[in-house]
Structures are given as C-alpha cells and as structure tokens.
Amino acid sequence: MKTKADFRTLCVHAGELKDIQHGGAISPLYPSTSYSFTDVKVGQYPRYFNTPNQRGLSEKIAALEGAEAGMIFGSGMAAISTALLSHLKVGDHVVFQDDLYGGTRNFVKHEFPKYGIEFSFTKGLLAEDFKKEIKENTQVIYIETPSNPTLKIVDLKAVSAVAKQQGIWTMIDNTFASPVNQNPISLGIDIVIHSATKYLGGHSDICAGAVLGTKECIERVFSSAKNFGGSLSDYTVWLLERSVKTLFIRVQAQNKNAQLIAEFLDQADWVDHVFYPGLASHPDHALAKEQMHGFGGMLSFNLAGAIDSKKFLLSLELIKASMSLAGIETTALSPHLTSHALLTEEERLAQGITPQMIRFSTGIEAIEDLKADLNQAYKKAIK
Ligand SMILES: *Cc1c(COP(=O)(O)O)cnc(C)c1O
C-alpha cells in the first residue's frame, strides 16, 4: 500500500498480510520461529525482526510516521536503548532535553558511563539551549515533545536545522503525541521512537516499542538490535496490529476530551494552573499549533493549595489513579509521588513539578462523566 493514502486508511490497511489460503479478513498470525530457507543466506527469525507479522506491523507504523522503514521492539525502553546505542560508541556525546521520560533518564545515567559515552542535559527547551550543549564529539540530539509532565513544546524544525548544520543525528521520543498528532520526520528529525505501550497499543494490555527512520538508519539500528535481542513476540505483534487499526479514532476522541477537560479545569477555582498546549494561554500554543496536527490526550494541572492532592487522587471513582497513560480509560497520577519520584527535589522543582501537580491521561469516556468524577473528588479532598 502506498504511503500517500489517508492516515485513517493507513491505520487500517498499511502493512496488512493477506490470508491467501482461507481469505480471512485480518492478517494471519505467524508465530513460527523456524522458516525454510528461500535463499541460503538469510532466514526469517523473530530475533532478526523479520517474521511476517513483525515486517507487516513495522511497515504500518513506518507509513503512519512517513518513514522509509521501521522496527518493532519488546518495550519502549528496548527501542530507546537500542536506537541510542546503535548510533554511539565510546567517546561520543549526546545532548538530551532536560525534561525527559524517567526511564530514559535512568538508562542514560546508569548505562552511558559504563560504555564511556558522554551526555549533557539542556538548561531550557529552545533551539539555542540545544545548540549550547553541542560539543565536538556530539553525535545525537535527543528530544521529547510535548514533554512530560509539563507539556512544554520543542521547536522540531529549529532543533533539526541546528543538528543538520553540524552533521548530528536527531532522535525524538514521539510517544506523547502519537503519530496522529505529530510526524517529526516531516519536520527534519531523523529517528522517531515510540513506546507502543501507550497510544499505539491504547488498551493498557501491550508492552512494546517502535523505531522509525530511513532505511539506512534502521539498518544501523538492526545491526545492534539483533545482538541485544529485544524483539517482540509475534503474538503481541499481531495484537498490536489490531490496536493500531483504531489509532486515529481513539486519539482523535482523546484529543477532544483533553481539550474539554483542560478548558473545564482552567475555569475551576480549585485548580491553580493547567498545562495543556491546546489552551491559548499555554506559552507554546502557537508553536504546538504549527507543528502538531492535534494537541494530544495528555495534560497536567496544579491543584489549589486548599486541596489535598493525595486525597484527591484516592477519591477519584471512575478515573483510575494509575501509573500508565494513553489507554482508552482516563488515568491520573502525582508525578511527585510516582513517575518523577526518583528525581531529586531540586530536579523536580527545576521542571516545575510540585506535590500539587496531577498528570492526566484522557480516555474516551463521556466528558460529563469525567467532569462529575473530578468534581466529586475535589470536594472530598478539601483540607
Ligand atoms: C512509557 C514511556 C516510555 C517507556 O516505554 P516502555 O514501553 O514502558 O518501555 C518511554 N517514553 C515515554 C514518553 C513513555 O511514556
């Protein structure tokens, strides 16, 4: 299928496998770990990322990101660690955005020193903040936008222009936006990574990751990936393909609900501040509007001082107080107590994370039910 088809059509049909034997409507599942040689050199094998289901799903997700090629991994972290290490060697340097997914931050801090790879974090999120950290040995600039949990936006065109001038690879963790809301390759970014555990899976029942880029980039990633061995079981690949078919309608519903919740919270006297790029008052609203197709399903807000944040979370009835995000069910958490608990107090405050902050992942439920749950919860949590 040509990648020029409409995004919705690609979600359903790109990369699908035909059931030639029985004419079934969906891609057959091929869980085989052994295939007879069609050519004596290269066999199909799950850890070579080249079984029929793996190739079909890679093609689908690559099509959604407008990428030449892609690979599916056993988790988002397998995708991130493999993408990074395949592009780095001892003595290289990486510039990381300061507001980074906690698991990525831990990976970098724990593993990079062992391999002699240097790194620094930006002091801000402007293109010049990235430029300032570039050194002679910088090989990769690594971005995450919208950021977690304060939903700040990085100008992808500007950062990729800085990187291109100096022959540096750019990588982005595009998990929060999903391919529905942002396609970084069209803005000049080289490698796009997803935790497919989030929007691509969308039902809180799959752990997976994806890396997308040019054929050349993906070949480089593959050359390390087959050694690290982080492939995904074909059973899960098959399930993930089913999820991606509904990606567009799910994320569109989540975008819509998030905008309505953000506007509702913005008006509420029990909320001090709302972080959502879809609000005109968000400092990066204009940039988000320019580089994104939608503002996403993620938002954060600070409860007013009179509300006990822990009690608020525990008083929610319909909305789940839970660690994960991007599922069709709405979830909320305290970054201070959970996702960002491992950071020092200083690091948290530098990112604007206080104990009053709630991170909110909007699902597809009826908006009135979500509002009613928030309203009853804050009333129970008044100090
Ligand atoms: C969850 C997440 C990851 C890690 O993905 P796993 O599938 O849990 O390994 C990476 N980046 C972001 C932004 C995430 O939300």
mmCIF file of C-alpha atoms and ligand atoms in Angstrom:
data_model
loop_
_atom_site.group_PDB
_atom_site.id
_atom_site.type_symbol
_atom_site.label_atom_id
_atom_site.label_comp_id
_atom_site.label_asym_id
_atom_site.label_seq_id
_atom_site.Cartn_x
_atom_site.Cartn_y
_atom_site.Cartn_z
ATOM 1 C CA MET A 1 0.000 0.000 0.000
ATOM 2 C CA LYS A 2 1.331 3.438 -0.937
ATOM 3 C CA THR A 3 2.116 5.751 1.979
ATOM 4 C CA LYS A 4 0.219 8.551 0.210
ATOM 5 C CA ALA A 5 -3.138 7.151 1.302
ATOM 6 C CA ASP A 6 -5.073 8.996 4.017
ATOM 7 C CA PHE A 7 -3.793 8.432 7.570
ATOM 8 C CA ARG A 8 -7.039 6.696 8.594
ATOM 9 C CA THR A 9 -6.770 4.272 5.706
ATOM 10 C CA LEU A 10 -3.127 3.572 6.534
ATOM 11 C CA CYS A 11 -4.091 2.769 10.148
ATOM 12 C CA VAL A 12 -6.435 0.078 8.898
ATOM 13 C CA HIS A 13 -4.625 -1.284 5.849
ATOM 14 C CA ALA A 14 -0.891 -0.425 5.672
ATOM 15 C CA GLY A 15 1.304 -3.492 6.108
ATOM 16 C CA GLU A 16 -1.612 -5.931 6.368
ATOM 17 C CA LEU A 17 -0.901 -9.554 5.499
ATOM 18 C CA LYS A 18 -3.269 -11.298 3.112
ATOM 19 C CA ASP A 19 -4.808 -14.628 4.089
ATOM 20 C CA ILE A 20 -4.333 -16.247 0.694
ATOM 21 C CA GLN A 21 -5.156 -19.741 1.946
ATOM 22 C CA HIS A 22 -8.560 -19.025 3.518
ATOM 23 C CA GLY A 23 -9.496 -15.464 2.540
ATOM 24 C CA GLY A 24 -9.882 -14.328 6.154
ATOM 25 C CA ALA A 25 -10.455 -10.618 6.758
ATOM 26 C CA ILE A 26 -7.476 -9.963 9.027
ATOM 27 C CA SER A 27 -3.714 -10.551 8.958
ATOM 28 C CA PRO A 28 -2.949 -14.192 9.810
ATOM 29 C CA LEU A 29 -0.663 -14.777 12.791
ATOM 30 C CA TYR A 30 2.654 -16.493 12.023
ATOM 31 C CA PRO A 31 4.260 -17.412 15.345
ATOM 32 C CA SER A 32 6.827 -19.710 13.728
ATOM 33 C CA THR A 33 10.405 -19.432 14.981
ATOM 34 C CA SER A 34 11.701 -21.512 12.087
ATOM 35 C CA TYR A 35 11.203 -20.918 8.362
ATOM 36 C CA SER A 36 12.543 -22.932 5.464
ATOM 37 C CA PHE A 37 15.238 -21.121 3.502
ATOM 38 C CA THR A 38 14.167 -19.302 0.396
ATOM 39 C CA ASP A 39 17.760 -18.207 -0.011
ATOM 40 C CA VAL A 40 20.595 -19.937 1.766
ATOM 41 C CA LYS A 41 21.911 -16.780 3.440
ATOM 42 C CA VAL A 42 19.191 -15.006 5.413
ATOM 43 C CA GLY A 43 16.485 -16.850 7.276
ATOM 44 C CA GLN A 44 13.405 -15.436 8.956
ATOM 45 C CA TYR A 45 13.662 -15.497 12.727
ATOM 46 C CA PRO A 46 11.910 -13.455 15.455
ATOM 47 C CA ARG A 47 15.162 -12.043 16.878
ATOM 48 C CA TYR A 48 16.099 -10.863 13.388
ATOM 49 C CA PHE A 49 12.947 -8.717 13.465
ATOM 50 C CA ASN A 50 11.866 -10.150 10.103
ATOM 51 C CA THR A 51 8.942 -12.529 10.638
ATOM 52 C CA PRO A 52 5.854 -11.799 8.501
ATOM 53 C CA ASN A 53 3.939 -10.177 11.368
ATOM 54 C CA GLN A 54 6.928 -8.095 12.511
ATOM 55 C CA ARG A 55 7.538 -6.845 8.965
ATOM 56 C CA GLY A 56 3.852 -6.100 8.378
ATOM 57 C CA LEU A 57 3.479 -4.057 11.571
ATOM 58 C CA SER A 58 6.791 -2.218 11.013
ATOM 59 C CA GLU A 59 5.519 -1.235 7.584
ATOM 60 C CA LYS A 60 2.238 0.002 9.060
ATOM 61 C CA ILE A 61 3.829 2.182 11.750
ATOM 62 C CA ALA A 62 6.501 3.463 9.331
ATOM 63 C CA ALA A 63 3.698 4.500 6.965
ATOM 64 C CA LEU A 64 1.971 6.412 9.792
ATOM 65 C CA GLU A 65 5.175 8.357 10.503
ATOM 66 C CA GLY A 66 6.054 8.856 6.824
ATOM 67 C CA ALA A 67 9.260 6.862 7.403
ATOM 68 C CA GLU A 68 11.042 4.596 4.928
ATOM 69 C CA ALA A 69 11.422 1.772 7.427
ATOM 70 C CA GLY A 70 10.784 0.700 10.991
ATOM 71 C CA MET A 71 11.338 -1.938 13.654
ATOM 72 C CA ILE A 72 9.144 -3.217 16.482
ATOM 73 C CA PHE A 73 10.671 -3.891 19.928
ATOM 74 C CA GLY A 74 9.703 -5.678 23.137
ATOM 75 C CA SER A 75 9.223 -2.372 25.009
ATOM 76 C CA GLY A 76 9.626 1.362 24.594
ATOM 77 C CA MET A 77 12.878 1.202 26.576
ATOM 78 C CA ALA A 78 14.227 -1.578 24.294
ATOM 79 C CA ALA A 79 13.509 0.740 21.349
ATOM 80 C CA ILE A 80 15.122 3.763 23.045
ATOM 81 C CA SER A 81 18.225 1.964 24.344
ATOM 82 C CA THR A 82 18.837 0.158 21.044
ATOM 83 C CA ALA A 83 18.283 3.273 18.902
ATOM 84 C CA LEU A 84 20.748 5.223 21.040
ATOM 85 C CA LEU A 85 23.463 2.597 21.474
ATOM 86 C CA SER A 86 23.387 1.626 17.787
ATOM 87 C CA HIS A 87 24.342 5.216 16.918
ATOM 88 C CA LEU A 88 27.008 5.651 19.625
ATOM 89 C CA LYS A 89 30.438 4.393 20.601
ATOM 90 C CA VAL A 90 32.971 5.114 23.339
ATOM 91 C CA GLY A 91 33.942 8.798 23.434
ATOM 92 C CA ASP A 92 30.746 10.078 21.770
ATOM 93 C CA HIS A 93 28.486 12.701 23.339
ATOM 94 C CA VAL A 94 24.681 13.092 23.361
ATOM 95 C CA VAL A 95 22.603 16.191 24.104
ATOM 96 C CA PHE A 96 19.418 15.265 25.942
ATOM 97 C CA GLN A 97 16.462 17.501 26.522
ATOM 98 C CA ASP A 98 16.178 18.285 30.220
ATOM 99 C CA ASP A 99 12.525 17.206 30.653
ATOM 100 C CA LEU A 100 12.963 13.529 29.822
ATOM 101 C CA TYR A 101 10.948 10.382 30.436
ATOM 102 C CA GLY A 102 12.154 8.959 33.774
ATOM 103 C CA GLY A 103 13.146 5.552 32.344
ATOM 104 C CA THR A 104 15.266 7.183 29.648
ATOM 105 C CA ARG A 105 16.959 9.407 32.219
ATOM 106 C CA ASN A 106 17.762 6.354 34.377
ATOM 107 C CA PHE A 107 19.060 4.422 31.364
ATOM 108 C CA VAL A 108 21.391 7.246 30.386
ATOM 109 C CA LYS A 109 22.670 7.909 33.898
ATOM 110 C CA HIS A 110 23.265 4.213 34.712
ATOM 111 C CA GLU A 111 24.463 2.771 31.428
ATOM 112 C CA PHE A 112 26.280 5.502 29.479
ATOM 113 C CA PRO A 113 29.188 5.866 31.958
ATOM 114 C CA LYS A 114 29.853 2.097 31.640
ATOM 115 C CA TYR A 115 30.305 2.490 27.862
ATOM 116 C CA GLY A 116 32.301 5.707 28.065
ATOM 117 C CA ILE A 117 29.556 7.718 26.362
ATOM 118 C CA GLU A 118 29.253 11.348 27.485
ATOM 119 C CA PHE A 119 25.998 13.251 27.821
ATOM 120 C CA SER A 120 24.562 16.550 28.941
ATOM 121 C CA PHE A 121 21.074 17.861 29.595
ATOM 122 C CA THR A 122 19.808 21.147 28.159
ATOM 123 C CA LYS A 123 19.047 24.044 30.518
ATOM 124 C CA GLY A 124 15.947 25.032 28.559
ATOM 125 C CA LEU A 125 13.933 23.830 25.568
ATOM 126 C CA LEU A 126 14.732 26.477 22.938
ATOM 127 C CA ALA A 127 16.824 25.551 19.888
ATOM 128 C CA GLU A 128 19.688 27.675 21.282
ATOM 129 C CA ASP A 129 19.564 25.699 24.539
ATOM 130 C CA PHE A 130 20.274 22.555 22.494
ATOM 131 C CA LYS A 131 22.952 24.373 20.471
ATOM 132 C CA LYS A 132 24.755 25.478 23.648
ATOM 133 C CA GLU A 133 25.298 21.873 24.751
ATOM 134 C CA ILE A 134 26.801 20.670 21.448
ATOM 135 C CA LYS A 135 30.431 19.600 21.673
ATOM 136 C CA GLU A 136 32.941 18.399 19.102
ATOM 137 C CA ASN A 137 32.046 14.773 19.821
ATOM 138 C CA THR A 138 28.235 15.224 19.857
ATOM 139 C CA GLN A 139 26.625 12.537 17.690
ATOM 140 C CA VAL A 140 22.974 12.653 18.743
ATOM 141 C CA ILE A 141 20.424 15.229 19.932
ATOM 142 C CA TYR A 142 17.532 13.582 21.753
ATOM 143 C CA ILE A 143 14.133 15.303 22.085
ATOM 144 C CA GLU A 144 10.752 14.654 23.704
ATOM 145 C CA THR A 145 7.853 16.937 22.811
ATOM 146 C CA PRO A 146 5.311 17.519 24.286
ATOM 147 C CA SER A 147 7.353 16.999 27.431
ATOM 148 C CA ASN A 148 6.350 15.014 30.482
ATOM 149 C CA PRO A 149 4.639 16.201 32.708
ATOM 150 C CA THR A 150 4.575 19.946 31.954
ATOM 151 C CA LEU A 151 3.674 19.590 28.244
ATOM 152 C CA LYS A 152 6.316 22.017 27.001
ATOM 153 C CA ILE A 153 6.909 22.109 23.242
ATOM 154 C CA VAL A 154 10.261 21.920 21.446
ATOM 155 C CA ASP A 155 10.549 23.546 18.018
ATOM 156 C CA LEU A 156 11.431 20.486 15.937
ATOM 157 C CA LYS A 157 12.269 22.356 12.720
ATOM 158 C CA ALA A 158 14.613 24.705 14.572
ATOM 159 C CA VAL A 159 16.430 21.950 16.505
ATOM 160 C CA SER A 160 16.772 19.724 13.436
ATOM 161 C CA ALA A 161 18.231 22.677 11.489
ATOM 162 C CA VAL A 162 20.845 23.191 14.239
ATOM 163 C CA ALA A 163 21.701 19.475 14.151
ATOM 164 C CA LYS A 164 21.875 19.250 10.351
ATOM 165 C CA GLN A 165 24.353 22.130 10.174
ATOM 166 C CA GLN A 166 26.745 20.091 12.280
ATOM 167 C CA GLY A 167 26.014 16.591 10.959
ATOM 168 C CA ILE A 168 24.372 15.427 14.191
ATOM 169 C CA TRP A 169 21.567 12.824 14.262
ATOM 170 C CA THR A 170 18.270 13.849 15.840
ATOM 171 C CA MET A 171 16.052 11.386 17.697
ATOM 172 C CA ILE A 172 12.655 12.034 19.214
ATOM 173 C CA ASP A 173 10.510 10.102 21.658
ATOM 174 C CA ASN A 174 7.150 10.782 19.967
ATOM 175 C CA THR A 175 5.126 8.722 22.457
ATOM 176 C CA PHE A 176 3.104 11.568 23.992
ATOM 177 C CA ALA A 177 1.971 12.981 20.652
ATOM 178 C CA SER A 178 1.432 9.661 18.822
ATOM 179 C CA PRO A 179 1.684 9.578 15.007
ATOM 180 C CA VAL A 180 -1.831 11.038 14.842
ATOM 181 C CA ASN A 181 -0.747 14.384 16.306
ATOM 182 C CA GLN A 182 2.866 14.781 15.219
ATOM 183 C CA ASN A 183 5.081 13.419 12.430
ATOM 184 C CA PRO A 184 8.628 14.583 13.256
ATOM 185 C CA ILE A 185 10.248 13.160 10.109
ATOM 186 C CA SER A 186 8.333 15.726 8.042
ATOM 187 C CA LEU A 187 9.961 18.405 10.262
ATOM 188 C CA GLY A 188 13.503 17.152 9.645
ATOM 189 C CA ILE A 189 14.003 14.712 12.551
ATOM 190 C CA ASP A 190 15.989 11.568 11.651
ATOM 191 C CA ILE A 191 14.702 8.899 14.035
ATOM 192 C CA VAL A 192 11.291 8.591 15.673
ATOM 193 C CA ILE A 193 10.773 6.337 18.693
ATOM 194 C CA HIS A 194 7.513 5.216 20.315
ATOM 195 C CA SER A 195 6.650 3.406 23.465
ATOM 196 C CA ALA A 196 3.895 1.392 21.746
ATOM 197 C CA THR A 197 2.732 0.518 25.269
ATOM 198 C CA LYS A 198 0.975 3.891 25.138
ATOM 199 C CA TYR A 199 -1.142 5.255 22.248
ATOM 200 C CA LEU A 200 -0.197 2.681 19.598
ATOM 201 C CA GLY A 201 -1.402 -0.113 21.913
ATOM 202 C CA GLY A 202 -4.011 2.097 23.531
ATOM 203 C CA HIS A 203 -5.803 -0.519 25.655
ATOM 204 C CA SER A 204 -3.297 -0.911 28.530
ATOM 205 C CA ASP A 205 -2.626 -4.546 27.610
ATOM 206 C CA ILE A 206 0.518 -4.445 25.429
ATOM 207 C CA CYS A 207 4.156 -3.599 26.210
ATOM 208 C CA ALA A 208 6.068 -2.746 23.012
ATOM 209 C CA GLY A 209 8.203 -0.159 21.256
ATOM 210 C CA ALA A 210 8.976 1.077 17.749
ATOM 211 C CA VAL A 211 11.809 2.855 15.932
ATOM 212 C CA LEU A 212 11.227 4.558 12.562
ATOM 213 C CA GLY A 213 13.591 6.271 10.140
ATOM 214 C CA THR A 214 15.381 5.991 6.814
ATOM 215 C CA LYS A 215 16.392 2.525 5.586
ATOM 216 C CA GLU A 216 19.987 3.417 6.388
ATOM 217 C CA CYS A 217 19.163 4.407 9.993
ATOM 218 C CA ILE A 218 17.052 1.312 10.537
ATOM 219 C CA GLU A 219 19.816 -0.909 9.167
ATOM 220 C CA ARG A 220 22.174 0.645 11.710
ATOM 221 C CA VAL A 221 19.636 0.048 14.498
ATOM 222 C CA PHE A 222 19.160 -3.544 13.312
ATOM 223 C CA SER A 223 22.896 -4.236 13.369
ATOM 224 C CA SER A 224 22.838 -3.698 17.178
ATOM 225 C CA ALA A 225 19.272 -4.890 17.785
ATOM 226 C CA LYS A 226 19.970 -8.452 16.650
ATOM 227 C CA ASN A 227 22.754 -8.595 19.251
ATOM 228 C CA PHE A 228 20.733 -7.011 22.082
ATOM 229 C CA GLY A 229 17.798 -9.285 21.258
ATOM 230 C CA GLY A 230 14.901 -7.028 22.305
ATOM 231 C CA SER A 231 12.353 -8.331 19.774
ATOM 232 C CA LEU A 232 8.632 -8.665 20.469
ATOM 233 C CA SER A 233 6.703 -11.932 20.413
ATOM 234 C CA ASP A 234 4.645 -12.371 17.251
ATOM 235 C CA TYR A 235 1.522 -12.954 19.351
ATOM 236 C CA THR A 236 1.874 -9.438 20.738
ATOM 237 C CA VAL A 237 2.873 -8.022 17.361
ATOM 238 C CA TRP A 238 -0.378 -9.387 15.989
ATOM 239 C CA LEU A 239 -2.395 -7.859 18.850
ATOM 240 C CA LEU A 240 -0.633 -4.521 18.396
ATOM 241 C CA GLU A 241 -1.521 -4.507 14.705
ATOM 242 C CA ARG A 242 -5.180 -4.795 15.699
ATOM 243 C CA SER A 243 -4.793 -1.864 18.097
ATOM 244 C CA VAL A 244 -3.192 0.401 15.534
ATOM 245 C CA LYS A 245 -6.189 -0.041 13.207
ATOM 246 C CA THR A 246 -8.230 2.129 15.594
ATOM 247 C CA LEU A 247 -5.401 4.543 16.489
ATOM 248 C CA PHE A 248 -6.822 7.515 14.614
ATOM 249 C CA ILE A 249 -10.344 7.396 16.050
ATOM 250 C CA ARG A 250 -9.080 6.696 19.579
ATOM 251 C CA VAL A 251 -6.561 9.549 19.625
ATOM 252 C CA GLN A 252 -8.971 11.943 17.976
ATOM 253 C CA ALA A 253 -11.509 11.236 20.746
ATOM 254 C CA GLN A 254 -8.755 11.641 23.369
ATOM 255 C CA ASN A 255 -7.649 14.982 21.865
ATOM 256 C CA LYS A 256 -11.208 16.244 22.015
ATOM 257 C CA ASN A 257 -11.777 15.123 25.603
ATOM 258 C CA ALA A 258 -8.413 16.555 26.722
ATOM 259 C CA GLN A 259 -9.259 19.970 25.250
ATOM 260 C CA LEU A 260 -12.639 19.979 27.027
ATOM 261 C CA ILE A 261 -11.108 18.843 30.345
ATOM 262 C CA ALA A 262 -8.342 21.458 30.075
ATOM 263 C CA GLU A 263 -10.916 24.207 29.490
ATOM 264 C CA PHE A 264 -13.059 22.903 32.358
ATOM 265 C CA LEU A 265 -10.100 22.810 34.792
ATOM 266 C CA ASP A 266 -8.908 26.227 33.610
ATOM 267 C CA GLN A 267 -12.227 27.657 34.829
ATOM 268 C CA ALA A 268 -12.308 25.713 38.131
ATOM 269 C CA ASP A 269 -11.484 27.645 41.316
ATOM 270 C CA TRP A 270 -9.971 24.501 42.901
ATOM 271 C CA VAL A 271 -7.262 24.391 40.221
ATOM 272 C CA ASP A 272 -4.333 26.837 40.162
ATOM 273 C CA HIS A 273 -2.836 26.131 36.764
ATOM 274 C CA VAL A 274 -3.454 23.917 33.729
ATOM 275 C CA PHE A 275 -0.656 22.711 31.424
ATOM 276 C CA TYR A 276 -2.126 21.883 28.019
ATOM 277 C CA PRO A 277 -0.748 23.041 24.634
ATOM 278 C CA GLY A 278 -4.297 23.351 23.301
ATOM 279 C CA LEU A 279 -5.063 26.252 25.677
ATOM 280 C CA ALA A 280 -4.446 29.679 24.114
ATOM 281 C CA SER A 281 -2.748 30.678 27.400
ATOM 282 C CA HIS A 282 -0.077 27.932 27.044
ATOM 283 C CA PRO A 283 3.259 29.673 26.291
ATOM 284 C CA ASP A 284 3.963 27.336 23.332
ATOM 285 C CA HIS A 285 0.397 27.253 21.968
ATOM 286 C CA ALA A 286 1.319 28.874 18.625
ATOM 287 C CA LEU A 287 4.272 26.518 18.092
ATOM 288 C CA ALA A 288 2.161 23.475 19.006
ATOM 289 C CA LYS A 289 -0.495 24.602 16.533
ATOM 290 C CA GLU A 290 2.114 24.906 13.810
ATOM 291 C CA GLN A 291 3.957 21.609 14.234
ATOM 292 C CA MET A 292 1.210 19.312 15.590
ATOM 293 C CA HIS A 293 -2.000 18.077 13.942
ATOM 294 C CA GLY A 294 -3.728 17.872 17.340
ATOM 295 C CA PHE A 295 -2.782 18.838 20.907
ATOM 296 C CA GLY A 296 -2.899 15.336 22.360
ATOM 297 C CA GLY A 297 -4.610 13.497 25.182
ATOM 298 C CA MET A 298 -2.111 14.367 27.938
ATOM 299 C CA LEU A 299 -2.427 17.326 30.308
ATOM 300 C CA SER A 300 -1.323 18.307 33.799
ATOM 301 C CA PHE A 301 -2.728 20.667 36.407
ATOM 302 C CA ASN A 302 -1.818 22.086 39.782
ATOM 303 C CA LEU A 303 -4.462 21.719 42.464
ATOM 304 C CA ALA A 304 -5.113 24.811 44.556
ATOM 305 C CA GLY A 305 -3.415 24.865 47.975
ATOM 306 C CA ALA A 306 -6.697 24.067 49.710
ATOM 307 C CA ILE A 307 -6.882 20.621 48.046
ATOM 308 C CA ASP A 308 -5.016 17.581 49.400
ATOM 309 C CA SER A 309 -3.531 16.049 46.236
ATOM 310 C CA LYS A 310 -3.177 12.510 47.584
ATOM 311 C CA LYS A 311 -6.742 12.504 48.893
ATOM 312 C CA PHE A 312 -7.922 13.907 45.564
ATOM 313 C CA LEU A 313 -6.343 11.021 43.634
ATOM 314 C CA LEU A 314 -7.709 8.420 46.040
ATOM 315 C CA SER A 315 -11.202 9.959 45.853
ATOM 316 C CA LEU A 316 -11.497 9.545 42.091
ATOM 317 C CA GLU A 317 -14.012 6.803 41.306
ATOM 318 C CA LEU A 318 -14.270 6.485 37.528
ATOM 319 C CA ILE A 319 -10.819 7.864 36.711
ATOM 320 C CA LYS A 320 -8.078 5.429 37.699
ATOM 321 C CA ALA A 321 -5.160 6.644 39.797
ATOM 322 C CA SER A 322 -2.561 4.705 37.849
ATOM 323 C CA MET A 323 0.991 4.819 36.534
ATOM 324 C CA SER A 324 0.381 4.244 32.844
ATOM 325 C CA LEU A 325 -1.068 6.532 30.228
ATOM 326 C CA ALA A 326 -2.659 6.740 26.785
ATOM 327 C CA GLY A 327 -5.229 3.980 27.269
ATOM 328 C CA ILE A 328 -8.875 4.419 26.326
ATOM 329 C CA GLU A 329 -9.590 4.765 30.062
ATOM 330 C CA THR A 330 -8.755 8.035 31.808
ATOM 331 C CA THR A 331 -5.932 7.854 34.366
ATOM 332 C CA ALA A 332 -4.289 10.335 36.716
ATOM 333 C CA LEU A 333 -1.181 10.348 38.881
ATOM 334 C CA SER A 334 1.026 12.551 41.021
ATOM 335 C CA PRO A 335 4.381 12.983 39.183
ATOM 336 C CA HIS A 336 5.905 13.974 42.542
ATOM 337 C CA LEU A 337 4.999 10.619 44.130
ATOM 338 C CA THR A 338 5.298 8.283 41.144
ATOM 339 C CA SER A 339 6.700 8.986 37.657
ATOM 340 C CA HIS A 340 9.254 11.562 38.892
ATOM 341 C CA ALA A 341 9.795 10.232 42.433
ATOM 342 C CA LEU A 342 13.381 9.165 41.643
ATOM 343 C CA LEU A 343 14.442 12.694 40.723
ATOM 344 C CA THR A 344 15.933 14.919 43.421
ATOM 345 C CA GLU A 345 13.686 17.660 44.834
ATOM 346 C CA GLU A 346 15.879 20.186 43.031
ATOM 347 C CA GLU A 347 15.493 18.409 39.659
ATOM 348 C CA ARG A 348 11.723 18.210 40.165
ATOM 349 C CA LEU A 349 11.391 21.891 41.004
ATOM 350 C CA ALA A 350 13.574 22.819 38.019
ATOM 351 C CA GLN A 351 10.984 21.030 35.842
ATOM 352 C CA GLY A 352 8.099 22.719 37.656
ATOM 353 C CA ILE A 353 6.887 19.570 39.443
ATOM 354 C CA THR A 354 5.295 20.240 42.830
ATOM 355 C CA PRO A 355 3.283 17.960 45.175
ATOM 356 C CA GLN A 356 0.101 19.740 43.971
ATOM 357 C CA MET A 357 0.603 18.611 40.377
ATOM 358 C CA ILE A 358 -1.621 15.956 38.786
ATOM 359 C CA ARG A 359 -0.795 14.409 35.406
ATOM 360 C CA PHE A 360 -3.881 13.430 33.471
ATOM 361 C CA SER A 361 -4.194 10.974 30.578
ATOM 362 C CA THR A 362 -7.550 11.446 28.903
ATOM 363 C CA GLY A 363 -9.529 8.445 27.741
ATOM 364 C CA ILE A 364 -12.577 8.161 25.505
ATOM 365 C CA GLU A 365 -15.309 8.175 28.172
ATOM 366 C CA ALA A 366 -18.226 10.644 28.093
ATOM 367 C CA ILE A 367 -16.937 14.089 29.066
ATOM 368 C CA GLU A 368 -19.797 14.696 31.538
ATOM 369 C CA ASP A 369 -18.871 11.558 33.493
ATOM 370 C CA LEU A 370 -15.224 12.668 33.717
ATOM 371 C CA LYS A 371 -16.184 16.153 34.904
ATOM 372 C CA ALA A 372 -18.587 14.720 37.506
ATOM 373 C CA ASP A 373 -15.840 12.465 38.858
ATOM 374 C CA LEU A 374 -13.359 15.353 39.131
ATOM 375 C CA ASN A 375 -15.986 17.497 40.860
ATOM 376 C CA GLN A 376 -16.874 14.899 43.479
ATOM 377 C CA ALA A 377 -13.194 14.087 44.123
ATOM 378 C CA TYR A 378 -12.015 17.648 44.804
ATOM 379 C CA LYS A 379 -14.911 18.188 47.236
ATOM 380 C CA LYS A 380 -13.755 15.197 49.282
ATOM 381 C CA ALA A 381 -10.140 16.446 49.229
ATOM 382 C CA ILE A 382 -10.656 19.957 50.625
ATOM 383 C CA LYS A 383 -8.240 20.316 53.541
HETATM 384 C C1 LIG B 1 6.241 4.720 28.829
HETATM 385 C C2 LIG B 1 7.191 5.557 28.116
HETATM 386 C C3 LIG B 1 8.431 5.075 27.697
HETATM 387 C C4 LIG B 1 8.907 3.670 28.017
HETATM 388 O O1 LIG B 1 8.146 2.719 27.401
HETATM 389 P P1 LIG B 1 8.019 1.191 27.940
HETATM 390 O O2 LIG B 1 7.149 0.574 26.910
HETATM 391 O O3 LIG B 1 7.439 1.266 29.309
HETATM 392 O O4 LIG B 1 9.392 0.624 27.965
HETATM 393 C C5 LIG B 1 9.273 5.934 27.010
HETATM 394 N N1 LIG B 1 8.926 7.199 26.751
HETATM 395 C C6 LIG B 1 7.748 7.718 27.133
HETATM 396 C C7 LIG B 1 7.433 9.133 26.827
HETATM 397 C C8 LIG B 1 6.838 6.922 27.830
HETATM 398 O O5 LIG B 1 5.676 7.446 28.232
#
